[in-house]
Amino acid sequence: FLKEDGGEDSWTEEYATKSSDGTQTIVGNDPSRLPGDRSTFMSYGLPWANASNSPFRLFKSWVHEGGISTPFLLHWPNGTKSDLIGTIHNKPWLMNDIVATIFEVAGVTYPSKYKGVKTPSLEGQSFLRVLSDARTKRNKPIFWEHQGNKAVRDGKWKLVNRHGGNWELFDMEKDRTELHDLAPTKKRRVKQMIAMWEAWAKRCDVHAWPLHPIAKGEKDWVHFPWLW
């Protein structure tokens, strides 16, 4: 497909490099070769992608739990309440929250301007208080968009859309594996959360997917990485 859409040279040149010992990297999935050494650049296929994130749904690129859920380790003995050291905090936070937390730890105010130019608003929320109060939870919704896949998490509710499919609603306290879609019976909540996501997407300048027209006869290949 890269030959047909004219992207072969730029795409392969980015990854088909030589290692420090002169080994040429070969891009693409080849079942006859074992991936992992410096001569390969390939994925390990759809079955293993699902197995790696079990019991969660899907994997990298999608915004179901298998594609976004990642543990985070925090080590700061002097800044953590003694009875919370070594414990697990199960409430969801977002990578953007790290920035907000660093600002709070440093006692620095996020700048409204930088070199005379207005800065984007700080989307993250500090999780510093987690280190002193285990009951702490994020009080702002969390939003995602990646290659047309969309989601919003608001408290226990998660609304998620696999690109090209329907919005699904899950109660994450009872159904973290996202198996029981509640959208058909909670239409009002779905409508509210879609409006929340659309307002966020507009504010953050999220563009509709695909960003460029897909050639006739082609697939939207980002949604089929196991076929690369």
Coordinates of C-alpha atoms in Angstrom, one line a residue:
F1 CA 0.0 0.0 0.0
L2 CA 2.9 2.4 0.6
K3 CA 4.0 2.0 -3.0
E4 CA 0.5 2.8 -4.3
D5 CA 0.0 5.9 -2.1
G6 CA 3.5 7.3 -2.7
G7 CA 4.5 7.1 0.9
E8 CA 6.9 4.2 0.7
D9 CA 10.2 6.1 0.6
S10 CA 9.5 8.5 3.4
W11 CA 8.0 5.9 5.7
T12 CA 10.6 3.2 5.2
E13 CA 13.5 5.6 5.4
E14 CA 12.4 6.7 8.8
Y15 CA 12.7 3.2 10.3
A16 CA 14.9 1.3 7.8
T17 CA 18.1 2.6 9.3
K18 CA 21.4 0.9 10.2
S19 CA 22.4 0.2 13.7
S20 CA 25.7 1.1 15.3
D21 CA 27.3 -2.1 14.0
G22 CA 26.0 -1.6 10.5
T23 CA 23.1 -4.0 10.7
Q24 CA 20.3 -3.0 8.3
T25 CA 16.8 -2.8 9.8
I26 CA 14.1 -4.4 7.6
V27 CA 10.7 -2.9 8.0
G28 CA 7.5 -5.0 7.9
N29 CA 6.0 -8.2 9.4
D30 CA 7.6 -11.4 8.1
P31 CA 6.2 -14.6 9.8
S32 CA 9.4 -16.4 8.8
R33 CA 11.6 -14.1 10.9
L34 CA 11.7 -13.8 14.7
P35 CA 11.2 -10.2 15.7
G36 CA 13.3 -8.5 18.3
D37 CA 16.8 -8.1 17.2
R38 CA 18.3 -4.9 15.6
S39 CA 17.6 -6.1 12.1
T40 CA 13.8 -6.1 12.6
F41 CA 11.0 -3.5 12.8
M42 CA 7.7 -5.3 13.1
S43 CA 4.7 -5.9 15.3
Y44 CA 4.0 -9.2 17.0
G45 CA 0.5 -9.6 15.5
L46 CA -3.2 -9.3 16.5
P47 CA -3.4 -12.4 18.8
W48 CA -0.5 -11.4 20.9
A49 CA -1.6 -7.8 21.0
N50 CA -4.9 -8.9 22.5
A51 CA -3.2 -11.4 24.9
S52 CA -0.7 -8.8 26.2
N53 CA -3.5 -6.5 27.4
S54 CA -5.9 -9.2 28.7
P55 CA -8.5 -8.9 30.2
F56 CA -8.9 -5.4 28.7
R57 CA -10.3 -4.7 25.2
L58 CA -8.0 -3.9 22.3
F59 CA -4.5 -2.5 22.3
K60 CA -2.3 0.4 21.2
S61 CA -4.0 2.9 18.9
W62 CA -7.5 2.3 20.4
V63 CA -8.9 4.1 23.4
H64 CA -10.6 1.1 25.0
E65 CA -8.8 0.1 28.2
G66 CA -6.4 -2.2 26.5
G67 CA -5.0 0.8 24.5
I68 CA -4.8 3.4 27.3
S69 CA -4.5 1.8 30.7
T70 CA -1.0 2.0 32.0
P71 CA 0.3 1.6 35.6
F72 CA 2.3 4.6 37.0
L73 CA 5.0 4.3 39.7
L74 CA 5.7 7.2 41.9
H75 CA 8.6 7.2 44.4
W76 CA 8.9 10.1 46.8
P77 CA 9.3 8.9 50.4
N78 CA 9.8 12.3 51.9
G79 CA 6.7 13.6 50.2
T80 CA 4.4 10.7 50.8
K81 CA 2.3 10.0 54.0
S82 CA 4.0 7.1 55.7
D83 CA 0.9 4.8 55.7
L84 CA 0.5 5.3 52.0
I85 CA 4.0 4.2 51.0
G86 CA 3.8 1.0 49.1
T87 CA 0.0 1.2 48.5
I88 CA -1.9 1.1 45.2
H89 CA -4.1 4.0 44.1
N90 CA -6.8 2.8 41.7
K91 CA -8.4 6.1 40.5
P92 CA -7.7 7.1 36.9
W93 CA -5.4 10.0 36.0
L94 CA -3.9 11.2 32.7
M95 CA -0.3 11.9 31.4
N96 CA -1.2 15.6 31.2
D97 CA -1.6 15.5 35.0
I98 CA 2.1 15.0 35.5
V99 CA 2.8 18.5 34.2
A100 CA 0.3 20.0 36.6
T101 CA 1.7 18.0 39.5
I102 CA 5.2 19.2 38.8
F103 CA 4.1 22.8 38.8
E104 CA 2.5 22.3 42.2
V105 CA 5.4 20.4 43.7
A106 CA 7.8 23.2 42.5
G107 CA 5.5 25.9 43.8
V108 CA 5.4 27.5 40.4
T109 CA 2.4 29.1 38.7
Y110 CA 1.6 28.0 35.1
P111 CA 2.4 31.0 32.9
S112 CA -0.4 32.6 30.9
K113 CA 2.1 33.9 28.4
Y114 CA 5.6 32.9 27.2
K115 CA 7.7 35.4 25.4
G116 CA 4.7 37.6 24.9
V117 CA 2.6 34.7 23.3
K118 CA -0.5 33.4 25.1
T119 CA 0.0 29.8 26.2
P120 CA -2.6 27.1 25.9
S121 CA -4.6 26.4 29.0
L122 CA -3.2 23.7 31.3
E123 CA -5.4 20.6 30.6
G124 CA -3.9 18.5 33.4
Q125 CA -4.9 18.4 37.1
S126 CA -2.4 17.9 39.9
F127 CA -2.4 14.5 41.7
L128 CA -0.1 15.6 44.4
R129 CA -2.7 15.2 47.1
V130 CA -2.8 11.5 46.3
L131 CA 0.4 11.2 48.4
S132 CA -1.5 12.3 51.5
D133 CA -5.1 11.2 51.0
A134 CA -5.9 7.8 49.4
R135 CA -9.5 9.0 48.8
T136 CA -8.3 11.6 46.3
K137 CA -9.8 11.4 42.8
R138 CA -9.7 13.5 39.7
N139 CA -12.7 15.8 39.6
K140 CA -12.4 16.7 35.9
P141 CA -13.4 14.5 33.0
I142 CA -10.7 12.8 31.0
F143 CA -10.7 13.0 27.2
W144 CA -9.0 11.0 24.5
E145 CA -8.7 11.0 20.7
H146 CA -6.3 9.0 18.6
Q147 CA -6.6 8.3 14.9
G148 CA -10.3 8.8 15.1
N149 CA -10.9 6.7 18.2
K150 CA -12.6 8.8 20.9
A151 CA -13.5 8.5 24.6
V152 CA -14.4 10.5 27.6
R153 CA -14.2 9.3 31.3
D154 CA -16.4 11.2 33.8
G155 CA -16.4 9.6 37.2
K156 CA -17.4 5.9 36.9
W157 CA -18.7 6.4 33.4
K158 CA -16.7 5.9 30.2
L159 CA -18.1 6.7 26.8
V160 CA -15.9 5.3 24.0
N161 CA -16.1 5.1 20.2
R162 CA -14.0 2.9 18.0
H163 CA -13.5 4.8 14.7
G164 CA -16.3 3.9 12.3
G165 CA -18.5 2.3 15.1
N166 CA -21.1 3.5 17.6
W167 CA -20.5 5.2 20.9
E168 CA -20.5 2.7 23.8
L169 CA -21.1 3.5 27.5
F170 CA -19.6 1.5 30.3
D171 CA -19.8 1.6 34.1
M172 CA -16.1 1.3 34.9
E173 CA -16.7 0.4 38.6
K174 CA -18.6 -2.7 37.6
D175 CA -17.3 -3.4 34.1
R176 CA -13.7 -2.4 33.6
T177 CA -13.3 -4.9 30.7
E178 CA -15.9 -3.0 28.7
L179 CA -18.1 -5.9 27.9
H180 CA -21.6 -4.6 28.7
D181 CA -22.6 -1.6 26.7
L182 CA -25.2 0.5 28.5
A183 CA -25.6 3.1 25.7
P184 CA -29.0 1.7 24.5
T185 CA -30.5 2.2 28.0
K186 CA -28.8 5.4 29.1
K187 CA -29.3 7.6 26.0
R188 CA -29.5 10.9 28.0
R189 CA -26.1 10.3 29.6
V190 CA -24.6 9.3 26.2
K191 CA -25.9 12.5 24.7
Q192 CA -24.4 14.6 27.6
M193 CA -21.0 12.9 27.3
I194 CA -20.9 13.3 23.5
A195 CA -21.5 17.0 24.0
M196 CA -18.7 17.1 26.6
W197 CA -16.3 15.4 24.2
E198 CA -17.2 17.6 21.2
A199 CA -16.7 20.8 23.4
W200 CA -13.3 19.5 24.4
A201 CA -12.4 18.6 20.8
K202 CA -13.3 22.0 19.6
R203 CA -11.3 23.7 22.4
C204 CA -8.2 21.6 21.8
D205 CA -8.4 21.8 18.0
V206 CA -8.9 18.1 17.4
H207 CA -9.3 17.4 13.7
A208 CA -11.6 14.9 12.1
W209 CA -10.1 11.6 11.0
P210 CA -8.7 10.8 8.5
L211 CA -6.6 13.9 8.3
H212 CA -6.2 13.3 4.5
P213 CA -8.5 11.6 2.0
I214 CA -8.0 7.8 1.6
A215 CA -7.3 6.8 -1.9
K216 CA -9.9 4.8 -3.7
G217 CA -9.5 1.1 -3.1
E218 CA -7.3 1.6 -0.1
K219 CA -7.8 0.9 3.6
D220 CA -7.4 3.2 6.6
W221 CA -4.2 1.3 7.4
V222 CA -3.6 2.8 10.8
H223 CA -6.5 0.7 12.0
F224 CA -5.0 -2.5 10.7
P225 CA -1.4 -2.5 12.1
W226 CA -1.3 -6.3 12.3
L227 CA -1.5 -6.3 8.4
W228 CA 1.6 -4.1 8.0

